[in-house]
CSV table of C-alpha atoms in Angstrom, one decimal:
chain,number,residue,atom,x,y,z
D,261,MET,CA,110.8,131.2,112.3
D,262,ASN,CA,108.2,128.6,111.6
D,263,GLY,CA,109.9,125.3,112.2
D,264,GLN,CA,107.5,123.3,110.0
D,265,ALA,CA,107.9,125.6,107.1
D,266,GLY,CA,111.7,125.2,107.3
D,267,ALA,CA,111.4,121.5,107.3
D,268,GLU,CA,109.1,121.6,104.3
D,269,ALA,CA,111.5,123.8,102.4
D,270,GLN,CA,114.4,121.5,103.1
D,271,GLY,CA,112.7,118.1,102.7
D,272,ALA,CA,113.1,115.1,104.9
D,273,GLY,CA,115.7,114.6,107.6
D,274,CYS,CA,115.7,118.0,109.1
D,275,GLY,CA,112.3,118.1,110.8
D,276,ARG,CA,110.4,115.5,112.8
D,277,MET,CA,107.5,115.6,110.4
D,278,ALA,CA,108.7,116.9,107.1
D,279,ARG,CA,105.8,116.5,104.8
D,280,MET,CA,107.7,116.8,101.6
D,281,PHE,CA,110.6,114.9,100.2
D,282,TYR,CA,112.5,116.0,97.1
D,283,ARG,CA,115.6,114.4,95.5
D,284,GLN,CA,117.3,114.4,92.2
D,285,ILE,CA,119.0,111.1,91.5
D,286,ALA,CA,121.1,109.5,88.8
D,287,ALA,CA,119.1,107.1,86.6
D,288,GLU,CA,121.0,104.1,87.8
D,289,ASP,CA,119.9,100.9,89.6
D,290,LEU,CA,122.0,101.6,92.7
D,291,ALA,CA,120.8,105.2,93.0
D,292,VAL,CA,117.2,103.9,92.8
D,293,ARG,CA,118.0,101.4,95.5
D,294,ALA,CA,119.4,104.2,97.8
D,295,LEU,CA,116.5,106.5,97.1
D,296,LEU,CA,114.0,103.8,98.0
D,297,ALA,CA,115.8,103.1,101.3
D,298,GLU,CA,115.8,106.9,102.2
D,299,MET,CA,112.2,107.2,101.1
D,300,ARG,CA,111.1,104.3,103.3
D,301,GLY,CA,112.9,105.9,106.3
D,302,TRP,CA,111.0,109.2,105.6
D,303,LEU,CA,107.6,107.4,105.4
D,304,ALA,CA,108.3,105.7,108.7
D,305,THR,CA,108.9,109.1,110.3
D,306,LEU,CA,105.4,110.1,109.1
D,307,GLY,CA,104.0,107.1,111.0
D,308,ILE,CA,102.9,105.3,107.8
D,309,GLY,CA,102.5,101.6,108.5
D,310,GLU,CA,104.7,98.8,107.1
D,311,GLU,CA,102.1,97.5,104.7
D,312,ARG,CA,101.5,100.9,103.1
D,313,CYS,CA,105.3,101.5,103.0
D,314,GLY,CA,105.8,98.3,101.2
D,315,ALA,CA,103.1,99.1,98.6
D,316,ILE,CA,104.6,102.5,98.0
D,317,GLU,CA,108.1,101.1,97.7
D,318,ILE,CA,106.9,98.6,95.1
D,319,GLY,CA,105.1,101.2,93.0
D,320,LEU,CA,108.0,103.6,93.2
D,321,ALA,CA,110.6,100.9,92.4
D,322,GLU,CA,108.8,99.9,89.3
D,323,ALA,CA,108.3,103.4,88.1
D,324,LEU,CA,111.9,104.3,88.7
D,325,ASN,CA,113.2,101.1,87.1
D,326,ASN,CA,111.1,101.9,84.0
D,327,VAL,CA,112.8,105.3,83.7
D,328,VAL,CA,116.3,103.8,84.0
D,329,GLU,CA,115.6,100.9,81.6
D,330,HIS,CA,113.3,102.4,79.1
D,331,ALA,CA,113.1,106.2,79.1
D,332,TYR,CA,116.9,106.5,79.4
D,333,ALA,CA,117.7,102.9,78.1
D,334,ASN,CA,120.5,102.7,80.7
D,335,ALA,CA,122.2,105.8,79.3
D,336,PRO,CA,123.1,108.5,81.8
D,337,GLY,CA,120.3,110.8,83.0
D,338,GLU,CA,118.6,112.3,86.0
D,339,ILE,CA,115.3,111.7,87.7
D,340,ALA,CA,113.5,114.2,89.9
D,341,VAL,CA,111.5,112.7,92.7
D,342,ASP,CA,108.9,114.9,94.5
D,343,MET,CA,106.9,113.3,97.2
D,344,ARG,CA,104.4,115.1,99.5
D,345,LEU,CA,101.8,114.1,102.0
D,346,ALA,CA,98.5,115.6,100.8
D,347,ALA,CA,95.0,115.4,102.1
D,348,ASP,CA,94.1,112.7,99.6
D,349,GLY,CA,97.2,110.5,100.2
D,350,LEU,CA,100.8,110.5,99.3
D,351,ARG,CA,101.5,112.2,95.9
D,352,VAL,CA,104.6,111.3,94.1
D,353,ILE,CA,105.8,113.1,90.9
D,354,LEU,CA,108.7,111.6,88.9
D,355,CYS,CA,110.2,113.6,86.1
D,356,ASP,CA,112.9,112.7,83.6
D,357,ARG,CA,114.2,113.8,80.3
D,358,GLY,CA,114.3,110.4,78.7
D,359,ALA,CA,112.2,109.0,75.8
D,360,PRO,CA,108.5,109.3,76.1
D,361,LEU,CA,106.2,106.3,76.8
D,362,PRO,CA,105.1,104.5,73.6
D,363,ARG,CA,102.2,106.6,72.0
D,364,GLN,CA,102.9,109.0,74.8
D,365,ARG,CA,100.4,107.3,77.1
D,366,LEU,CA,100.2,104.9,79.9
D,367,PRO,CA,100.2,101.2,78.9
D,368,ALA,CA,97.3,98.9,79.9
D,369,ALA,CA,97.1,97.6,83.4
D,370,ALA,CA,96.7,93.9,82.5
D,371,ALA,CA,98.9,91.4,84.4
D,372,PRO,CA,100.9,89.0,82.2
D,373,PRO,CA,99.2,85.6,82.0
D,374,THR,CA,100.3,82.7,84.2
D,375,PRO,CA,100.1,79.8,81.8
D,376,ARG,CA,100.3,76.3,83.1
D,377,ARG,CA,103.2,75.4,80.8
D,378,ARG,CA,106.3,76.3,82.6
D,379,ALA,CA,108.3,77.3,79.5
D,380,ALA,CA,105.6,79.8,78.6
D,381,LEU,CA,105.7,81.7,81.9
D,382,PRO,CA,106.5,85.4,81.6
D,383,GLU,CA,109.8,86.7,83.0
D,384,GLY,CA,108.8,90.4,82.7
D,385,GLY,CA,106.0,92.7,81.9
D,386,PHE,CA,104.9,93.0,85.5
D,387,GLY,CA,105.9,96.6,86.1
D,388,TRP,CA,102.9,98.6,85.1
D,389,HIS,CA,100.5,96.1,86.5
D,390,LEU,CA,102.3,96.3,89.9
D,391,ILE,CA,102.2,100.1,89.7
D,392,ARG,CA,98.5,100.2,89.0
D,393,SER,CA,97.8,97.6,91.6
D,394,VAL,CA,99.4,99.6,94.5
D,395,ALA,CA,98.7,103.2,93.4
D,396,ARG,CA,95.2,104.7,93.6
D,397,ASP,CA,95.8,107.1,90.7
D,398,VAL,CA,98.4,107.0,87.9
D,399,ASP,CA,98.8,109.9,85.5
D,400,TYR,CA,101.4,110.5,82.8
D,401,ALA,CA,102.2,113.7,80.9
D,402,ARG,CA,104.8,114.5,78.3
D,403,ALA,CA,105.7,118.2,78.4
D,404,GLY,CA,108.4,119.3,76.0
D,405,ASP,CA,111.3,116.9,76.6
D,406,ARG,CA,110.1,115.8,80.0
D,407,ASN,CA,108.1,112.8,81.2
D,408,CYS,CA,106.1,113.4,84.4
D,409,LEU,CA,104.5,110.5,86.1
D,410,THR,CA,102.2,111.2,89.0
D,411,LEU,CA,101.3,108.4,91.4
D,412,VAL,CA,98.9,108.8,94.3
D,413,PHE,CA,99.0,106.2,97.1
D,414,ASP,CA,96.4,105.7,99.8
D,415,ILE,CA,98.0,106.0,103.2
D,416,MET,CA,95.2,104.8,105.3
D,417,PRO,CA,96.1,101.3,106.4
D,418,GLY,CA,93.7,98.6,105.2
D,419,ALA,CA,92.5,100.4,102.1
D,420,THR,CA,94.0,97.9,99.7
D,421,TRP,CA,95.2,95.3,102.1
D,422,SER,CA,94.4,91.7,101.3
D,423,PRO,CA,96.2,89.2,103.6
X,145,MET,CA,125.6,87.2,94.5
X,146,LYS,CA,126.6,84.5,96.9
X,147,LEU,CA,123.9,81.9,97.6
X,148,GLU,CA,124.1,79.3,100.4
X,149,VAL,CA,123.4,75.7,99.4
X,150,SER,CA,122.6,72.7,101.6
X,151,ASP,CA,121.3,69.3,100.6
X,152,HIS,CA,118.9,67.2,102.7
X,153,ASP,CA,117.6,63.8,101.5
X,154,GLY,CA,116.7,64.7,97.9
X,155,LEU,CA,116.1,68.3,98.7
X,156,ARG,CA,118.4,71.2,97.9
X,157,ILE,CA,117.8,74.4,99.9
X,158,VAL,CA,119.2,77.5,98.3
X,159,THR,CA,119.3,80.5,100.7
X,160,VAL,CA,119.6,84.1,99.5
X,161,PRO,CA,121.7,86.0,102.1
X,162,GLU,CA,120.7,89.4,100.9
X,163,ALA,CA,117.9,91.8,101.6
X,164,ARG,CA,117.0,92.6,98.0
X,165,ILE,CA,116.5,90.9,94.6
X,166,ASP,CA,116.0,94.1,92.6
X,167,ALA,CA,117.0,95.5,89.3
X,168,ALA,CA,120.6,96.0,90.6
X,169,ALA,CA,120.8,92.4,91.8
X,170,ALA,CA,118.6,90.4,89.4
X,171,LEU,CA,121.3,89.4,86.9
X,172,ARG,CA,123.8,88.3,89.6
X,173,PHE,CA,121.0,86.4,91.3
X,174,LYS,CA,120.1,84.6,88.0
X,175,GLU,CA,123.8,83.6,87.4
X,176,ALA,CA,124.2,82.5,91.0
X,177,MET,CA,121.1,80.4,90.8
X,178,ARG,CA,122.3,78.7,87.6
X,179,ALA,CA,125.5,77.7,89.4
X,180,ALA,CA,123.7,76.6,92.6
X,181,THR,CA,121.3,74.4,90.7
X,182,ALA,CA,123.4,73.1,87.8
X,183,GLU,CA,123.5,69.7,89.5
X,184,GLY,CA,122.1,68.1,92.7
X,185,PRO,CA,118.7,67.0,93.8
X,186,ASP,CA,115.7,67.5,91.5
X,187,HIS,CA,113.7,69.3,94.2
X,188,VAL,CA,115.0,72.8,95.0
X,189,VAL,CA,113.6,75.2,97.6
X,190,LEU,CA,114.6,78.9,97.4
X,191,ASP,CA,114.7,80.2,101.0
X,192,LEU,CA,113.8,83.9,100.9
X,193,ALA,CA,113.6,84.5,104.6
X,194,GLN,CA,116.3,87.2,104.5
X,195,VAL,CA,114.9,88.9,101.4
X,196,ARG,CA,112.8,92.0,102.3
X,197,PHE,CA,112.1,93.3,98.8
X,198,VAL,CA,111.7,91.8,95.3
X,199,ASP,CA,110.8,94.0,92.3
X,200,SER,CA,109.7,92.9,88.8
X,201,SER,CA,113.3,92.3,87.7
X,202,GLY,CA,113.8,90.0,90.7
X,203,LEU,CA,110.5,88.3,90.2
X,204,GLY,CA,111.5,87.7,86.5
X,205,ALA,CA,114.8,86.3,87.6
X,206,ILE,CA,113.1,83.9,90.0
X,207,VAL,CA,110.8,82.7,87.3
X,208,ALA,CA,113.7,82.3,84.9
X,209,ALA,CA,115.6,80.2,87.5
X,210,MET,CA,112.6,78.0,87.8
X,211,LYS,CA,112.3,77.6,84.0
X,212,ALA,CA,116.0,76.9,83.8
X,213,LEU,CA,115.7,73.8,86.0
X,214,GLY,CA,114.2,71.9,83.2
X,215,ALA,CA,111.8,69.0,83.0
X,216,GLY,CA,111.5,66.7,86.0
X,217,ARG,CA,113.0,69.2,88.5
X,218,ARG,CA,111.1,71.8,90.5
X,219,LEU,CA,111.7,75.0,92.3
X,220,ASP,CA,109.6,75.9,95.4
X,221,LEU,CA,109.8,79.0,97.4
X,222,ALA,CA,109.9,79.4,101.2
X,223,ALA,CA,109.6,82.1,103.9
X,224,LEU,CA,108.2,85.0,101.9
X,225,THR,CA,108.4,88.3,103.9
X,226,PRO,CA,105.4,90.6,103.6
X,227,ASP,CA,106.5,92.9,100.7
X,228,VAL,CA,107.8,89.9,98.8
X,229,ALA,CA,104.6,88.0,99.3
X,230,LYS,CA,102.7,91.1,98.1
X,231,VAL,CA,104.6,91.1,94.8
X,232,PHE,CA,103.9,87.4,94.2
X,233,ARG,CA,100.2,87.8,95.1
X,234,LEU,CA,99.7,90.9,92.9
X,235,THR,CA,101.2,89.2,89.8
X,236,ARG,CA,99.5,85.9,90.6
X,237,MET,CA,102.9,84.2,90.7
X,238,ASP,CA,101.8,82.8,94.1
X,239,THR,CA,99.7,80.4,92.0
X,240,VAL,CA,102.6,79.2,89.9
X,241,PHE,CA,105.0,78.3,92.8
X,242,VAL,CA,104.5,76.0,95.7
X,243,ILE,CA,105.3,78.4,98.7
X,244,HIS,CA,106.3,76.9,102.0
X,245,GLU,CA,106.2,78.6,105.4
X,246,ASP,CA,109.9,77.9,105.9
X,247,ALA,CA,112.6,76.1,103.9
X,248,GLU,CA,112.5,73.0,106.1
X,249,ALA,CA,108.8,72.5,105.7
X,250,PRO,CA,109.1,70.0,102.8
X,251,LEU,CA,111.5,67.8,104.9
X,252,ARG,CA,109.0,67.7,107.8
X,253,ARG,CA,106.3,66.7,105.4
X,254,ALA,CA,108.5,63.9,104.0
X,255,THR,CA,109.3,62.4,107.4
X,256,GLY,CA,106.1,63.3,109.3
């Protein structure tokens, strides 16, 4: 029996170096929070540094929040989270059966403006900008009634690090 | 969400004793901030030393709390941990807030 193959088949938590992590979670804020904590623990077992772990958690948090708030509009639903360590980085695929993105494509990456007038400051609209800032590649596909969002993160420390 | 409030010579320090201001916590944070800053000194510092993670919902709630203070009052931030600092930097909100090393820094400046 090949130990590593077993770990891969079963996901994180059962092998020292499971290179794959798969979960199906409820589309709820607290389930997202729990998933992120578990994911961060898994990344740490892979030896990925704190800065990269933080960047990945930010990107994943925003993508999952979007599914909860917009795709499912806070109605019940499920999100499949598939993460694997690949040669080109950490690949994450999130799939759900909620509403498609507007025009079935990714929104622009622009950050909301930061006007000097306090009353005009934005209180939202940061999500996609954050995702695109921390992920190297972002891809979206609508297939039937499913949304699939693929995020690829660099895992070499320093790649996007700006102190 | 329970926030800790302490006043020092014209400065109110509001401390968040939780690890996350995320989508699950943002609304409760906003309500607690409204209560914690409804009265008191005009200068408020939000101490984020214990907060490990802020997402865009939490960021929006912090901006909302700052806007809710109204004219003549200000909200500064203090003690940003690395992932929190990253979110402020990537959204350029680090240019909107005065950010202190720690919550007592404005007091040292005033007396020193």
